[in-house]
Short mmCIF file of C-alpha atoms in Angstrom, two decimals:
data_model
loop_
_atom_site.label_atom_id
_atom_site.label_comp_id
_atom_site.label_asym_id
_atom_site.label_seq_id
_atom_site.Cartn_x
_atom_site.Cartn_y
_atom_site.Cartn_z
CA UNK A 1 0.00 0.00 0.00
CA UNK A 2 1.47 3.05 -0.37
CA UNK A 3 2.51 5.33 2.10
CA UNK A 4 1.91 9.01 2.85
CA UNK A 5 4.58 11.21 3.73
CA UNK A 6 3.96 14.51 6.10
CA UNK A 7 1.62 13.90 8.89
CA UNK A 8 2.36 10.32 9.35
CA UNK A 9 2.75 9.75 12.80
CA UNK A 10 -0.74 11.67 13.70
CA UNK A 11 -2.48 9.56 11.21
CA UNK A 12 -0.92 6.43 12.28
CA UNK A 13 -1.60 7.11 15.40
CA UNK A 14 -5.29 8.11 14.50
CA UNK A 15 -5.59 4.61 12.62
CA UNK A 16 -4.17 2.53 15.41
CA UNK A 17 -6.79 4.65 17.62
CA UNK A 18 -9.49 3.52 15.37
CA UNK A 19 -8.55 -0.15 14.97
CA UNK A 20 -8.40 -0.42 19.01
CA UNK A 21 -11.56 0.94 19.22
CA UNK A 22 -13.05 -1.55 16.21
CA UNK A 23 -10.79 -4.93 17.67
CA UNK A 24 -13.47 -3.96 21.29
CA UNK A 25 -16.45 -4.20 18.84
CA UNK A 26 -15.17 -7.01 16.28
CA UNK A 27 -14.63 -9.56 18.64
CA UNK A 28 -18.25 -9.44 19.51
CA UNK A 29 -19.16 -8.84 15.65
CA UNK A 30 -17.05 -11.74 14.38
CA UNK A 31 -19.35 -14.35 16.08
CA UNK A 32 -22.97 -13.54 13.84
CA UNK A 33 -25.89 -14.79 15.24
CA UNK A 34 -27.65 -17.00 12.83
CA UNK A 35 -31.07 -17.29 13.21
CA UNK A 36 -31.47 -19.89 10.19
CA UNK A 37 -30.07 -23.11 9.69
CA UNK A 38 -27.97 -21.33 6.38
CA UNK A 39 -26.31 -18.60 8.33
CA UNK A 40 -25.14 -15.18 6.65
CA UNK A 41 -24.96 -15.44 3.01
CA UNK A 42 -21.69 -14.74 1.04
CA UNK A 43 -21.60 -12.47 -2.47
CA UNK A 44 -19.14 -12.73 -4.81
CA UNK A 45 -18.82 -9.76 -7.34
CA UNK A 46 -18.71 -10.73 -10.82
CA UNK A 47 -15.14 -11.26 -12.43
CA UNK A 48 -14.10 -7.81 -14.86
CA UNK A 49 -14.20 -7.88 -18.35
CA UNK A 50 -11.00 -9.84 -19.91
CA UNK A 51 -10.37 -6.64 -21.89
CA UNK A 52 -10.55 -4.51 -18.69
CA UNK A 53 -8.42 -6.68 -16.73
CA UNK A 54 -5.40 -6.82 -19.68
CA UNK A 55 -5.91 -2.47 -19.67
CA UNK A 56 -5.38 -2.76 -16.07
CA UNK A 57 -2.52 -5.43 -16.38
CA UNK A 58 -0.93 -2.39 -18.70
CA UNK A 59 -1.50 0.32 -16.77
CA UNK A 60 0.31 -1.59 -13.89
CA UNK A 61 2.74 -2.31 -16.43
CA UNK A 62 3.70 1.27 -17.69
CA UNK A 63 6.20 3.00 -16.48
CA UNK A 64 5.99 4.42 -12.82
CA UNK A 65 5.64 8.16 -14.10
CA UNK A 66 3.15 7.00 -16.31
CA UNK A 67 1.06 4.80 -14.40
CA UNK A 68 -0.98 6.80 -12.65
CA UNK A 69 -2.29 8.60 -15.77
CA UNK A 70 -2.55 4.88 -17.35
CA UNK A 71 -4.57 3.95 -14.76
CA UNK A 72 -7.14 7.02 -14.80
CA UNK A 73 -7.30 5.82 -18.20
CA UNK A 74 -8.17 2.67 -17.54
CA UNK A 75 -10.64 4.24 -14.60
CA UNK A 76 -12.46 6.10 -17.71
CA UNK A 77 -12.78 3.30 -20.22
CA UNK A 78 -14.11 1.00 -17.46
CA UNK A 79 -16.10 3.15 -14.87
CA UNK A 80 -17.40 0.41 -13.44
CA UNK A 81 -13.81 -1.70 -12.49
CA UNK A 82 -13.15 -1.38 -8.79
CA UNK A 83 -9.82 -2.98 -9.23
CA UNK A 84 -8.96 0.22 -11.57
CA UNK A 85 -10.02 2.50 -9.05
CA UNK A 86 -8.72 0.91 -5.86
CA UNK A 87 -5.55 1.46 -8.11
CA UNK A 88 -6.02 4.77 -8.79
CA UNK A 89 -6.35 5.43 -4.77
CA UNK A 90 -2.94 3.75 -4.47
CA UNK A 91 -1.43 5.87 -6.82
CA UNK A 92 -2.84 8.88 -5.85
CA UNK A 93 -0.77 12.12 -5.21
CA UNK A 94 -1.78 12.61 -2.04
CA UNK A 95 -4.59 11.82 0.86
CA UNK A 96 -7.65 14.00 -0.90
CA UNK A 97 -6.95 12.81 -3.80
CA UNK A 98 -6.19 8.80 -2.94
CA UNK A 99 -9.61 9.04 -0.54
CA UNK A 100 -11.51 10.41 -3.48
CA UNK A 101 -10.80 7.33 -5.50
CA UNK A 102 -11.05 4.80 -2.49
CA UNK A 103 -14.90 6.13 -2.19
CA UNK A 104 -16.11 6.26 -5.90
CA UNK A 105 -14.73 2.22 -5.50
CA UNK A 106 -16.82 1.97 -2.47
CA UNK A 107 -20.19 3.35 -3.97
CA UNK A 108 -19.48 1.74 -7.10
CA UNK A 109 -18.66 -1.70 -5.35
CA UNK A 110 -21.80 -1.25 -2.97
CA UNK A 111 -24.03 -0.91 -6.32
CA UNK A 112 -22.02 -3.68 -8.23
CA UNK A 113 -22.79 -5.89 -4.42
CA UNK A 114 -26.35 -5.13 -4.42
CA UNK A 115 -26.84 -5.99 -8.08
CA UNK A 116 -25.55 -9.52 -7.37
CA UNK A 117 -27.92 -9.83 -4.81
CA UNK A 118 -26.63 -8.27 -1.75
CA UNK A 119 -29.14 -6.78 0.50
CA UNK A 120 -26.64 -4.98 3.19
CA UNK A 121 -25.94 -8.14 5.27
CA UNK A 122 -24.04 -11.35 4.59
CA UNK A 123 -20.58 -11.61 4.02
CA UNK A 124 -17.85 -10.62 1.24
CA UNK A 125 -15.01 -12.27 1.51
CA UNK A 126 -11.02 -11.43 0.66
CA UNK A 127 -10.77 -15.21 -0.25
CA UNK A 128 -12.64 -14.74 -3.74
CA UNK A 129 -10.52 -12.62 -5.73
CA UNK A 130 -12.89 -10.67 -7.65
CA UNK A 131 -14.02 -8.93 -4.34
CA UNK A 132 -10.69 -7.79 -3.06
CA UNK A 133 -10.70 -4.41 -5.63
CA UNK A 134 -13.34 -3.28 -3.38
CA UNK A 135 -12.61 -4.71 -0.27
CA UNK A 136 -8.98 -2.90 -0.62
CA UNK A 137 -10.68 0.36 -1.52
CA UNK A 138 -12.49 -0.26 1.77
CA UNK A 139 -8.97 -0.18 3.24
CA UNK A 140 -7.91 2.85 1.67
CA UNK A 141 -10.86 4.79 2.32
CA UNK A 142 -10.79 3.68 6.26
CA UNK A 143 -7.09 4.64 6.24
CA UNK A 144 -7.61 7.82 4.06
CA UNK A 145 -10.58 8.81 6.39
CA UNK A 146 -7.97 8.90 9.49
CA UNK A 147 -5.27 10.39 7.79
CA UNK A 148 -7.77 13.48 7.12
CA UNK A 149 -9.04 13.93 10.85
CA UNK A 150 -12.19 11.34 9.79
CA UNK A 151 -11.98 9.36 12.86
CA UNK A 152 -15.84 8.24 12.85
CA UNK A 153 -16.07 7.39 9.41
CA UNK A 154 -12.44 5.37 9.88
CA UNK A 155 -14.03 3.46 12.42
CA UNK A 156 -16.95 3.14 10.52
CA UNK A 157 -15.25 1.46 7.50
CA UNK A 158 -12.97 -0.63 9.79
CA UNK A 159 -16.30 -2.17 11.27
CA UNK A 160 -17.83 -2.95 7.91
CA UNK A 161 -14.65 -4.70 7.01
CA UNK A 162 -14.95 -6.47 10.47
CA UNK A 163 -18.95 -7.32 9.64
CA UNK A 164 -18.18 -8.13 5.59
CA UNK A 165 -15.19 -10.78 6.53
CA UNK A 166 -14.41 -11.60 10.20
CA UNK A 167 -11.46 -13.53 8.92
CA UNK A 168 -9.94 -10.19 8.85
CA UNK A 169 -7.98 -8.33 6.55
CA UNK A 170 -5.09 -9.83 5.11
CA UNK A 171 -2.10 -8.79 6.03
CA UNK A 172 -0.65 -7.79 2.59
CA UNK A 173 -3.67 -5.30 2.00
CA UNK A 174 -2.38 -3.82 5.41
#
């Protein structure tokens, strides 16, 4: 993931505050209650289009002064690729910018979730790959939000990870 320069120690410290606060609540949230005999559901979002996925693999490909404008690129041909735009928060220039990115993925991963049947409960889970572009902008966007003074909202996100995969996150989206 990458890392912000300038203000790093206060919004470490400000995610680490956060992620106490959520480990309290997750270890309580980790345990559903089922109340059928098929527990939570699980969604898995749809697989990209093989052409956006090679535009992607290319953008990641180009050459580190170009890849961020590769990937934007990519981000406009395929508005709908959460993959593209969890990229484009990675690569953004700094933590406006990268949190701006992070939460068009989330809205646009929350619609893509609910049109594959998601009704705001059940789980989403790191372990099928097509789910971790926006369960890493999820990431991003919680560590954006503390990195900008948006403690709530951090804590917030870090929850929803908590509620979406209690396995956690793993530890190289970290």
């Amino acid at each position: 993931m990458h890392r912000c320069t300038g203000g790093g120690a206060i919004a470490l410290e400000r995610v680490e505050n956060a992620a106490s606060r959520v480990a309290r609540v997750s270890d309580s949230s980790s345990r559903p209650i089922v109340l059928s005999g098929s527990g939570l559901p699980s969604t898995v979002l749809p697989v990209a289009d093989a052409t956006a996925r090679e535009a992607l693999r290319q953008a990641v490909g180009a050459p580190e002064a170009e890849r961020r404008s590769a990937t934007a690129a990519v981000v406009a041909r395929f508005p709908r690729y959460l993959d593209a735009w969890k990229l484009l928060g990675d690569l953004g220039r700094d933590p406006v910018e990268r949190y701006a990115a992070y939460r068009v993925a989330y809205h646009r991963g929350l619609d893509a979730l609910r049109a594959s049947g998601w009704r705001g409960s059940g789980y989403v889970r790191w372990s099928e790959e097509s789910n971790q572009g926006f369960l890493g902008a999820l990431v991003g966007l919680g560590s954006m939000a503390a990195i900008i003074g948006e403690d709530d909202e951090a804590e917030r996100i870090h929850l929803f990870l908590a509620q979406l995969d209690p396995s956690g996150v793993p530890a190289a989206m970290r």
